[in-house]
Amino acid sequence: MGFFGSVLRTRLSQTLGVTGYVLKWGVISHVALEYVGSIVICQGDSMEPTLKTGDILVTDHITPRFGQLSRGDIIVARSPTQPKDFICKRIIAIGGDALACNRVDGTVVSMPIVPRGHIWVEGDNFADSTDSRDYGPIPVGLVKGKALFRIWPPRDIFTRAIIKKPQVNRSDS
C-alpha cells in the first residue's frame, strides 16, 4: 500500500473534514433561518407606501413563537387562502379585540371580537390589499415572522419596518 495508501488516507481525511464542516454550517444555517430569523423580499402593492416591491426585510421568528405580537407590527405569514404563498401585512387587532372595519366600498363591517389565537391583518394600501377584510382573522400559527428592519434599498437601510401605524376605527373591550 505504501505511497498510494498514504495519499488515499490523506484525501479521505480531507474530504471527511470538509464534509463535516459543510454539514455543521448547514445545520447551523437551517436552525438560524427556520427558528431565529430570515431575510424576506417584499412583493406586491398591499403595503405601499410603507413597503414597496423589492424591499428586503430582516424578520424575527422568535417573537411570534412566544406570542409577543402587538398591534401595529408588520408580519410575514402563510396566506390563509393560498398556503404555498406568504403575505406581508400589519396587525390591526389581536385576539380579544373588538373591531369595526371600513371596507374599500365604504361600508363598515362590524366583527364583535377577534377570536383568541387569531389576529386581524390589513395592508397599508387600503384600496389594493387582500387581507382580513376579505378572509377574516388569521390564526397566529400562520405567522412566520415579525419584520424588524429594512436592509434594501440602500437609502432605507436599517430603518424600522414600522414607519406609520394606520388609523383604524376600533373599540377596545
Short mmCIF file of N, CA and C in Angstrom, two decimals:
data_model
loop_
_atom_site.label_atom_id
_atom_site.label_comp_id
_atom_site.label_asym_id
_atom_site.label_seq_id
_atom_site.Cartn_x
_atom_site.Cartn_y
_atom_site.Cartn_z
N MET A 1 0.82 -1.16 0.00
CA MET A 1 0.00 0.00 0.00
C MET A 1 0.87 1.25 0.00
N GLY A 2 1.76 1.44 0.81
CA GLY A 2 2.78 2.46 0.82
C GLY A 2 2.29 3.85 0.47
N PHE A 3 2.85 4.37 -0.64
CA PHE A 3 2.60 5.74 -1.07
C PHE A 3 1.13 5.99 -1.39
N PHE A 4 0.50 5.09 -2.18
CA PHE A 4 -0.90 5.28 -2.57
C PHE A 4 -1.84 5.19 -1.37
N GLY A 5 -1.55 4.34 -0.43
CA GLY A 5 -2.36 4.23 0.78
C GLY A 5 -2.30 5.50 1.60
N SER A 6 -1.10 6.09 1.66
CA SER A 6 -0.92 7.34 2.40
C SER A 6 -1.70 8.48 1.73
N VAL A 7 -1.63 8.58 0.40
CA VAL A 7 -2.34 9.62 -0.34
C VAL A 7 -3.85 9.43 -0.19
N LEU A 8 -4.30 8.17 -0.30
CA LEU A 8 -5.71 7.86 -0.16
C LEU A 8 -6.22 8.25 1.23
N ARG A 9 -5.44 7.90 2.24
CA ARG A 9 -5.81 8.24 3.61
C ARG A 9 -5.88 9.75 3.81
N THR A 10 -4.93 10.49 3.25
CA THR A 10 -4.90 11.96 3.36
C THR A 10 -6.13 12.57 2.67
N ARG A 11 -6.41 12.11 1.45
CA ARG A 11 -7.56 12.64 0.70
C ARG A 11 -8.88 12.32 1.40
N LEU A 12 -8.99 11.10 1.91
CA LEU A 12 -10.20 10.70 2.63
C LEU A 12 -10.38 11.55 3.88
N SER A 13 -9.30 11.79 4.58
CA SER A 13 -9.34 12.61 5.79
C SER A 13 -9.76 14.05 5.46
N GLN A 14 -9.20 14.61 4.37
CA GLN A 14 -9.57 15.96 3.95
C GLN A 14 -11.04 16.04 3.53
N THR A 15 -11.47 15.04 2.78
CA THR A 15 -12.86 15.00 2.31
C THR A 15 -13.82 14.92 3.48
N LEU A 16 -13.52 14.07 4.45
CA LEU A 16 -14.38 13.95 5.63
C LEU A 16 -14.37 15.24 6.45
N GLY A 17 -13.22 15.90 6.52
CA GLY A 17 -13.13 17.17 7.25
C GLY A 17 -13.99 18.25 6.61
N VAL A 18 -13.91 18.37 5.28
CA VAL A 18 -14.71 19.36 4.56
C VAL A 18 -16.20 19.02 4.66
N THR A 19 -16.54 17.74 4.52
CA THR A 19 -17.93 17.30 4.62
C THR A 19 -18.49 17.63 6.00
N GLY A 20 -17.73 17.38 7.03
CA GLY A 20 -18.16 17.70 8.40
C GLY A 20 -18.37 19.18 8.59
N TYR A 21 -17.45 19.99 8.04
CA TYR A 21 -17.55 21.44 8.13
C TYR A 21 -18.81 21.94 7.43
N VAL A 22 -19.06 21.46 6.20
CA VAL A 22 -20.24 21.87 5.43
C VAL A 22 -21.52 21.43 6.15
N LEU A 23 -21.54 20.21 6.65
CA LEU A 23 -22.71 19.69 7.36
C LEU A 23 -23.00 20.51 8.61
N LYS A 24 -21.95 20.82 9.37
CA LYS A 24 -22.12 21.60 10.60
C LYS A 24 -22.71 22.98 10.29
N TRP A 25 -22.15 23.68 9.31
CA TRP A 25 -22.65 25.01 8.98
C TRP A 25 -24.01 24.95 8.30
N GLY A 26 -24.28 23.87 7.60
CA GLY A 26 -25.61 23.69 7.01
C GLY A 26 -26.68 23.58 8.09
N VAL A 27 -26.39 22.81 9.14
CA VAL A 27 -27.33 22.65 10.25
C VAL A 27 -27.51 23.98 10.99
N ILE A 28 -26.42 24.68 11.24
CA ILE A 28 -26.50 25.97 11.93
C ILE A 28 -27.32 26.97 11.11
N SER A 29 -27.09 27.00 9.80
CA SER A 29 -27.84 27.91 8.92
C SER A 29 -29.33 27.56 8.92
N HIS A 30 -29.63 26.27 8.83
CA HIS A 30 -31.04 25.84 8.83
C HIS A 30 -31.73 26.27 10.12
N VAL A 31 -31.11 26.02 11.24
CA VAL A 31 -31.71 26.37 12.53
C VAL A 31 -31.90 27.89 12.63
N ALA A 32 -30.89 28.65 12.20
CA ALA A 32 -30.99 30.12 12.26
C ALA A 32 -32.11 30.63 11.38
N LEU A 33 -32.21 30.13 10.15
CA LEU A 33 -33.22 30.63 9.22
C LEU A 33 -34.63 30.13 9.55
N GLU A 34 -34.74 28.97 10.16
CA GLU A 34 -36.06 28.42 10.47
C GLU A 34 -36.60 28.91 11.81
N TYR A 35 -35.73 29.05 12.81
CA TYR A 35 -36.19 29.34 14.16
C TYR A 35 -35.80 30.70 14.71
N VAL A 36 -34.81 31.38 14.14
CA VAL A 36 -34.35 32.65 14.68
C VAL A 36 -34.83 33.82 13.84
N GLY A 37 -34.59 33.79 12.55
CA GLY A 37 -35.00 34.88 11.69
C GLY A 37 -34.62 34.59 10.25
N SER A 38 -35.04 35.48 9.36
CA SER A 38 -34.72 35.28 7.95
C SER A 38 -34.76 36.62 7.23
N ILE A 39 -34.41 36.56 5.96
CA ILE A 39 -34.45 37.72 5.09
C ILE A 39 -35.59 37.50 4.11
N VAL A 40 -36.44 38.51 3.94
CA VAL A 40 -37.65 38.41 3.11
C VAL A 40 -37.63 39.51 2.05
N ILE A 41 -37.98 39.14 0.83
CA ILE A 41 -38.13 40.12 -0.24
C ILE A 41 -39.62 40.38 -0.43
N CYS A 42 -40.02 41.65 -0.31
CA CYS A 42 -41.43 42.02 -0.43
C CYS A 42 -41.89 42.00 -1.88
N GLN A 43 -43.12 41.54 -2.10
CA GLN A 43 -43.73 41.51 -3.42
C GLN A 43 -45.15 42.05 -3.30
N GLY A 44 -45.55 42.89 -4.24
CA GLY A 44 -46.93 43.38 -4.26
C GLY A 44 -47.08 44.79 -3.73
N ASP A 45 -48.29 45.32 -3.93
CA ASP A 45 -48.58 46.71 -3.60
C ASP A 45 -49.31 46.88 -2.27
N SER A 46 -49.66 45.82 -1.60
CA SER A 46 -50.57 45.94 -0.46
C SER A 46 -50.00 46.71 0.73
N MET A 47 -48.69 46.82 0.85
CA MET A 47 -48.11 47.54 1.99
C MET A 47 -47.54 48.90 1.60
N GLU A 48 -47.79 49.35 0.36
CA GLU A 48 -47.31 50.67 -0.03
C GLU A 48 -48.06 51.75 0.74
N PRO A 49 -47.49 52.86 1.11
CA PRO A 49 -46.15 53.31 0.80
C PRO A 49 -45.09 52.84 1.79
N THR A 50 -45.51 52.13 2.84
CA THR A 50 -44.55 51.69 3.86
C THR A 50 -43.49 50.77 3.27
N LEU A 51 -43.92 49.74 2.57
CA LEU A 51 -43.02 48.79 1.92
C LEU A 51 -43.38 48.69 0.45
N LYS A 52 -42.36 48.62 -0.38
CA LYS A 52 -42.58 48.52 -1.82
C LYS A 52 -42.04 47.20 -2.34
N THR A 53 -42.49 46.79 -3.52
CA THR A 53 -41.97 45.57 -4.15
C THR A 53 -40.45 45.70 -4.28
N GLY A 54 -39.75 44.67 -3.86
CA GLY A 54 -38.29 44.66 -3.93
C GLY A 54 -37.61 45.07 -2.63
N ASP A 55 -38.35 45.65 -1.69
CA ASP A 55 -37.75 45.96 -0.38
C ASP A 55 -37.37 44.65 0.28
N ILE A 56 -36.24 44.66 0.98
CA ILE A 56 -35.77 43.46 1.66
C ILE A 56 -35.78 43.72 3.16
N LEU A 57 -36.43 42.82 3.90
CA LEU A 57 -36.59 42.95 5.35
C LEU A 57 -35.87 41.84 6.09
N VAL A 58 -35.44 42.16 7.30
CA VAL A 58 -34.97 41.14 8.23
C VAL A 58 -36.14 40.85 9.17
N THR A 59 -36.48 39.57 9.30
CA THR A 59 -37.60 39.18 10.16
C THR A 59 -37.13 38.35 11.34
N ASP A 60 -37.88 38.43 12.40
CA ASP A 60 -37.61 37.72 13.64
C ASP A 60 -38.64 36.60 13.77
N HIS A 61 -38.19 35.36 13.96
CA HIS A 61 -39.12 34.24 14.11
C HIS A 61 -39.39 33.89 15.57
N ILE A 62 -38.66 34.51 16.48
CA ILE A 62 -38.80 34.18 17.91
C ILE A 62 -40.04 34.84 18.52
N THR A 63 -40.26 36.12 18.19
CA THR A 63 -41.39 36.87 18.75
C THR A 63 -42.73 36.17 18.54
N PRO A 64 -43.04 35.73 17.30
CA PRO A 64 -44.34 35.05 17.12
C PRO A 64 -44.46 33.74 17.90
N ARG A 65 -43.36 33.03 18.04
CA ARG A 65 -43.39 31.74 18.75
C ARG A 65 -43.74 31.91 20.22
N PHE A 66 -43.39 33.06 20.79
CA PHE A 66 -43.68 33.30 22.20
C PHE A 66 -44.89 34.20 22.41
N GLY A 67 -45.67 34.42 21.34
CA GLY A 67 -46.91 35.19 21.47
C GLY A 67 -46.71 36.64 21.80
N GLN A 68 -45.61 37.23 21.34
CA GLN A 68 -45.30 38.63 21.66
C GLN A 68 -45.66 39.59 20.53
N LEU A 69 -46.66 39.27 19.74
CA LEU A 69 -47.08 40.15 18.65
C LEU A 69 -47.98 41.25 19.19
N SER A 70 -47.87 42.44 18.58
CA SER A 70 -48.65 43.60 19.03
C SER A 70 -49.33 44.28 17.86
N ARG A 71 -50.34 45.07 18.19
CA ARG A 71 -50.98 45.89 17.16
C ARG A 71 -49.93 46.81 16.55
N GLY A 72 -49.95 46.92 15.22
CA GLY A 72 -49.00 47.79 14.52
C GLY A 72 -47.79 47.05 13.98
N ASP A 73 -47.52 45.84 14.46
CA ASP A 73 -46.38 45.06 13.95
C ASP A 73 -46.64 44.65 12.51
N ILE A 74 -45.59 44.68 11.70
CA ILE A 74 -45.67 44.14 10.34
C ILE A 74 -45.19 42.70 10.43
N ILE A 75 -46.00 41.79 9.89
CA ILE A 75 -45.69 40.36 9.98
C ILE A 75 -45.64 39.72 8.60
N VAL A 76 -44.95 38.59 8.54
CA VAL A 76 -44.95 37.73 7.36
C VAL A 76 -45.63 36.45 7.80
N ALA A 77 -46.65 36.03 7.04
CA ALA A 77 -47.43 34.85 7.41
C ALA A 77 -47.78 34.05 6.17
N ARG A 78 -48.13 32.80 6.39
CA ARG A 78 -48.67 31.99 5.28
C ARG A 78 -50.04 32.54 4.92
N SER A 79 -50.31 32.61 3.65
CA SER A 79 -51.61 33.08 3.20
C SER A 79 -52.69 32.08 3.62
N PRO A 80 -53.78 32.56 4.23
CA PRO A 80 -54.84 31.63 4.63
C PRO A 80 -55.60 31.05 3.43
N THR A 81 -55.49 31.70 2.26
CA THR A 81 -56.20 31.21 1.08
C THR A 81 -55.29 30.48 0.09
N GLN A 82 -54.00 30.76 0.11
CA GLN A 82 -53.01 30.13 -0.76
C GLN A 82 -51.83 29.68 0.11
N PRO A 83 -51.91 28.53 0.77
CA PRO A 83 -50.91 28.12 1.76
C PRO A 83 -49.46 28.06 1.26
N LYS A 84 -49.24 27.99 -0.05
CA LYS A 84 -47.86 27.98 -0.56
C LYS A 84 -47.27 29.38 -0.61
N ASP A 85 -48.13 30.41 -0.51
CA ASP A 85 -47.68 31.80 -0.60
C ASP A 85 -47.57 32.42 0.79
N PHE A 86 -46.80 33.51 0.86
CA PHE A 86 -46.67 34.27 2.09
C PHE A 86 -47.25 35.66 1.87
N ILE A 87 -47.76 36.24 2.94
CA ILE A 87 -48.30 37.59 2.90
C ILE A 87 -47.52 38.46 3.88
N CYS A 88 -47.45 39.74 3.59
CA CYS A 88 -46.81 40.71 4.48
C CYS A 88 -47.87 41.75 4.80
N LYS A 89 -48.29 41.81 6.05
CA LYS A 89 -49.38 42.70 6.46
C LYS A 89 -49.08 43.30 7.84
N ARG A 90 -49.90 44.29 8.21
CA ARG A 90 -49.79 44.92 9.53
C ARG A 90 -50.89 44.37 10.44
N ILE A 91 -50.53 44.10 11.69
CA ILE A 91 -51.52 43.64 12.67
C ILE A 91 -52.36 44.84 13.11
N ILE A 92 -53.67 44.71 12.94
CA ILE A 92 -54.60 45.77 13.33
C ILE A 92 -55.25 45.44 14.67
N ALA A 93 -55.55 44.17 14.88
CA ALA A 93 -56.19 43.75 16.13
C ALA A 93 -55.69 42.36 16.50
N ILE A 94 -55.66 42.08 17.79
CA ILE A 94 -55.23 40.78 18.30
C ILE A 94 -56.42 40.11 19.00
N GLY A 95 -56.25 38.84 19.33
CA GLY A 95 -57.33 38.09 19.97
C GLY A 95 -57.94 38.82 21.16
N GLY A 96 -59.25 38.92 21.17
CA GLY A 96 -59.96 39.59 22.25
C GLY A 96 -60.34 41.02 21.93
N ASP A 97 -59.78 41.61 20.86
CA ASP A 97 -60.11 42.98 20.49
C ASP A 97 -61.46 43.04 19.78
N ALA A 98 -62.24 44.07 20.09
CA ALA A 98 -63.47 44.36 19.33
C ALA A 98 -63.04 45.24 18.17
N LEU A 99 -63.69 45.08 17.03
CA LEU A 99 -63.20 45.74 15.83
C LEU A 99 -64.34 46.20 14.95
N ALA A 100 -64.23 47.41 14.41
CA ALA A 100 -65.12 47.89 13.35
C ALA A 100 -64.23 48.15 12.16
N CYS A 101 -64.51 47.55 11.04
CA CYS A 101 -63.63 47.59 9.89
C CYS A 101 -64.28 48.33 8.73
N ASN A 102 -63.57 49.32 8.16
CA ASN A 102 -64.05 50.03 6.98
C ASN A 102 -63.61 49.28 5.73
N ARG A 103 -64.56 48.94 4.89
CA ARG A 103 -64.24 48.27 3.63
C ARG A 103 -63.92 49.31 2.56
N VAL A 104 -63.30 48.85 1.48
CA VAL A 104 -62.94 49.74 0.39
C VAL A 104 -64.16 50.42 -0.20
N ASP A 105 -65.30 49.73 -0.25
CA ASP A 105 -66.51 50.32 -0.82
C ASP A 105 -67.22 51.29 0.13
N GLY A 106 -66.65 51.52 1.30
CA GLY A 106 -67.21 52.48 2.24
C GLY A 106 -68.10 51.89 3.31
N THR A 107 -68.50 50.64 3.17
CA THR A 107 -69.34 50.03 4.20
C THR A 107 -68.51 49.69 5.43
N VAL A 108 -69.16 49.65 6.55
CA VAL A 108 -68.49 49.30 7.80
C VAL A 108 -68.92 47.89 8.19
N VAL A 109 -67.96 47.03 8.38
CA VAL A 109 -68.25 45.66 8.79
C VAL A 109 -67.93 45.57 10.27
N SER A 110 -68.87 45.12 11.04
CA SER A 110 -68.66 45.01 12.47
C SER A 110 -68.41 43.55 12.82
N MET A 111 -67.29 43.31 13.47
CA MET A 111 -66.97 41.98 13.95
C MET A 111 -66.85 42.12 15.46
N PRO A 112 -67.69 41.47 16.22
CA PRO A 112 -67.70 41.73 17.66
C PRO A 112 -66.34 41.58 18.33
N ILE A 113 -65.70 40.45 18.12
CA ILE A 113 -64.42 40.21 18.80
C ILE A 113 -63.55 39.32 17.93
N VAL A 114 -62.26 39.68 17.83
CA VAL A 114 -61.30 38.81 17.13
C VAL A 114 -61.08 37.60 18.05
N PRO A 115 -61.25 36.38 17.54
CA PRO A 115 -61.10 35.20 18.40
C PRO A 115 -59.69 35.08 19.00
N ARG A 116 -59.63 34.52 20.18
CA ARG A 116 -58.33 34.26 20.81
C ARG A 116 -57.51 33.37 19.88
N GLY A 117 -56.21 33.61 19.83
CA GLY A 117 -55.35 32.81 18.97
C GLY A 117 -55.38 33.25 17.51
N HIS A 118 -56.04 34.38 17.23
CA HIS A 118 -56.13 34.91 15.88
C HIS A 118 -55.70 36.38 15.88
N ILE A 119 -55.39 36.89 14.69
CA ILE A 119 -55.08 38.31 14.53
C ILE A 119 -55.82 38.84 13.30
N TRP A 120 -56.09 40.14 13.31
CA TRP A 120 -56.70 40.80 12.17
C TRP A 120 -55.59 41.58 11.48
N VAL A 121 -55.35 41.29 10.20
CA VAL A 121 -54.26 41.94 9.47
C VAL A 121 -54.81 42.71 8.28
N GLU A 122 -54.16 43.84 7.97
CA GLU A 122 -54.53 44.64 6.81
C GLU A 122 -53.27 45.20 6.18
N GLY A 123 -53.34 45.45 4.88
CA GLY A 123 -52.25 46.12 4.19
C GLY A 123 -52.39 47.62 4.37
N ASP A 124 -51.27 48.34 4.33
CA ASP A 124 -51.31 49.80 4.48
C ASP A 124 -51.94 50.47 3.25
N ASN A 125 -51.90 49.80 2.11
CA ASN A 125 -52.52 50.31 0.89
C ASN A 125 -53.97 49.83 0.89
N PHE A 126 -54.80 50.58 1.58
CA PHE A 126 -56.19 50.18 1.86
C PHE A 126 -56.95 49.74 0.61
N ALA A 127 -56.76 50.45 -0.50
CA ALA A 127 -57.54 50.18 -1.71
C ALA A 127 -57.02 48.99 -2.51
N ASP A 128 -55.80 48.53 -2.24
CA ASP A 128 -55.20 47.47 -3.06
C ASP A 128 -54.61 46.37 -2.19
N SER A 129 -55.39 45.88 -1.27
CA SER A 129 -54.89 44.84 -0.37
C SER A 129 -55.96 43.78 -0.14
N THR A 130 -55.57 42.54 -0.30
CA THR A 130 -56.43 41.42 0.09
C THR A 130 -55.97 41.03 1.49
N ASP A 131 -56.84 41.14 2.46
CA ASP A 131 -56.43 40.95 3.85
C ASP A 131 -57.61 40.46 4.68
N SER A 132 -57.58 40.66 5.97
CA SER A 132 -58.62 40.16 6.85
C SER A 132 -60.00 40.73 6.53
N ARG A 133 -60.05 41.85 5.84
CA ARG A 133 -61.35 42.37 5.41
C ARG A 133 -62.01 41.41 4.41
N ASP A 134 -61.17 40.61 3.74
CA ASP A 134 -61.67 39.65 2.75
C ASP A 134 -61.78 38.23 3.32
N TYR A 135 -60.77 37.79 4.09
CA TYR A 135 -60.76 36.40 4.56
C TYR A 135 -60.90 36.26 6.07
N GLY A 136 -61.12 37.33 6.78
CA GLY A 136 -61.33 37.25 8.22
C GLY A 136 -60.03 37.16 9.01
N PRO A 137 -60.15 36.98 10.31
CA PRO A 137 -58.95 36.89 11.15
C PRO A 137 -58.15 35.64 10.80
N ILE A 138 -56.83 35.72 10.96
CA ILE A 138 -55.98 34.55 10.65
C ILE A 138 -55.41 33.97 11.94
N PRO A 139 -55.21 32.66 11.98
CA PRO A 139 -54.62 32.05 13.17
C PRO A 139 -53.18 32.52 13.37
N VAL A 140 -52.81 32.76 14.61
CA VAL A 140 -51.45 33.19 14.93
C VAL A 140 -50.43 32.14 14.45
N GLY A 141 -50.84 30.89 14.38
CA GLY A 141 -49.94 29.83 13.92
C GLY A 141 -49.47 29.99 12.49
N LEU A 142 -50.15 30.81 11.70
CA LEU A 142 -49.71 31.06 10.32
C LEU A 142 -48.59 32.09 10.24
N VAL A 143 -48.34 32.81 11.34
CA VAL A 143 -47.32 33.85 11.33
C VAL A 143 -45.93 33.22 11.33
N LYS A 144 -45.13 33.60 10.35
CA LYS A 144 -43.76 33.09 10.21
C LYS A 144 -42.77 34.00 10.92
N GLY A 145 -42.96 35.31 10.82
CA GLY A 145 -42.01 36.22 11.43
C GLY A 145 -42.55 37.63 11.54
N LYS A 146 -41.86 38.42 12.36
CA LYS A 146 -42.18 39.83 12.56
C LYS A 146 -41.07 40.64 11.90
N ALA A 147 -41.44 41.63 11.08
CA ALA A 147 -40.44 42.47 10.41
C ALA A 147 -39.72 43.33 11.44
N LEU A 148 -38.39 43.30 11.38
CA LEU A 148 -37.59 44.12 12.30
C LEU A 148 -37.14 45.41 11.64
N PHE A 149 -36.44 45.27 10.50
CA PHE A 149 -36.00 46.45 9.78
C PHE A 149 -35.73 46.12 8.33
N ARG A 150 -35.61 47.17 7.54
CA ARG A 150 -35.40 47.05 6.10
C ARG A 150 -33.89 47.12 5.84
N ILE A 151 -33.38 46.26 4.93
CA ILE A 151 -31.96 46.34 4.55
C ILE A 151 -31.78 46.70 3.07
N TRP A 152 -32.88 46.83 2.33
CA TRP A 152 -32.81 47.26 0.94
C TRP A 152 -34.09 48.00 0.62
N PRO A 153 -34.07 49.08 -0.06
CA PRO A 153 -32.98 49.72 -0.79
C PRO A 153 -32.00 50.43 0.14
N PRO A 154 -30.79 50.69 -0.37
CA PRO A 154 -29.73 51.26 0.48
C PRO A 154 -30.10 52.57 1.18
N ARG A 155 -30.93 53.40 0.55
CA ARG A 155 -31.29 54.67 1.21
C ARG A 155 -32.12 54.44 2.47
N ASP A 156 -32.75 53.27 2.57
CA ASP A 156 -33.58 52.95 3.73
C ASP A 156 -32.95 51.90 4.64
N ILE A 157 -31.67 51.62 4.45
CA ILE A 157 -31.04 50.53 5.20
C ILE A 157 -31.17 50.75 6.70
N PHE A 158 -31.54 49.71 7.38
CA PHE A 158 -31.71 49.66 8.83
C PHE A 158 -32.80 50.57 9.37
N THR A 159 -33.72 51.04 8.50
CA THR A 159 -34.85 51.79 9.01
C THR A 159 -35.89 50.81 9.52
N ARG A 160 -36.55 51.18 10.54
CA ARG A 160 -37.58 50.32 11.11
C ARG A 160 -38.63 50.04 10.06
N ALA A 161 -39.10 48.83 10.00
CA ALA A 161 -40.15 48.46 9.04
C ALA A 161 -41.47 49.11 9.43
N ILE A 162 -41.64 49.44 10.70
CA ILE A 162 -42.88 50.06 11.14
C ILE A 162 -42.68 51.57 11.06
N ILE A 163 -43.11 52.15 9.96
CA ILE A 163 -42.92 53.57 9.75
C ILE A 163 -44.11 54.36 10.26
N LYS A 164 -45.29 53.86 9.98
CA LYS A 164 -46.50 54.54 10.45
C LYS A 164 -47.52 53.49 10.87
N LYS A 165 -48.34 53.86 11.78
CA LYS A 165 -49.44 52.99 12.17
C LYS A 165 -50.72 53.59 11.63
N PRO A 166 -51.46 52.84 10.82
CA PRO A 166 -52.67 53.40 10.22
C PRO A 166 -53.76 53.68 11.25
N GLN A 167 -54.61 54.63 10.93
CA GLN A 167 -55.75 54.93 11.78
C GLN A 167 -56.87 53.94 11.46
N VAL A 168 -57.35 53.24 12.45
CA VAL A 168 -58.41 52.26 12.26
C VAL A 168 -59.49 52.53 13.29
N ASN A 169 -60.74 52.50 12.86
CA ASN A 169 -61.85 52.61 13.81
C ASN A 169 -61.95 51.33 14.59
N ARG A 170 -61.68 51.40 15.86
CA ARG A 170 -61.68 50.18 16.68
C ARG A 170 -62.16 50.57 18.07
N SER A 171 -62.93 49.71 18.66
CA SER A 171 -63.32 49.94 20.05
C SER A 171 -62.77 48.80 20.87
N ASP A 172 -61.97 49.13 21.86
CA ASP A 172 -61.40 48.08 22.72
C ASP A 172 -62.41 47.69 23.78
N SER A 173 -62.43 46.38 24.06
CA SER A 173 -63.36 45.92 25.08
C SER A 173 -62.62 45.48 26.30
#
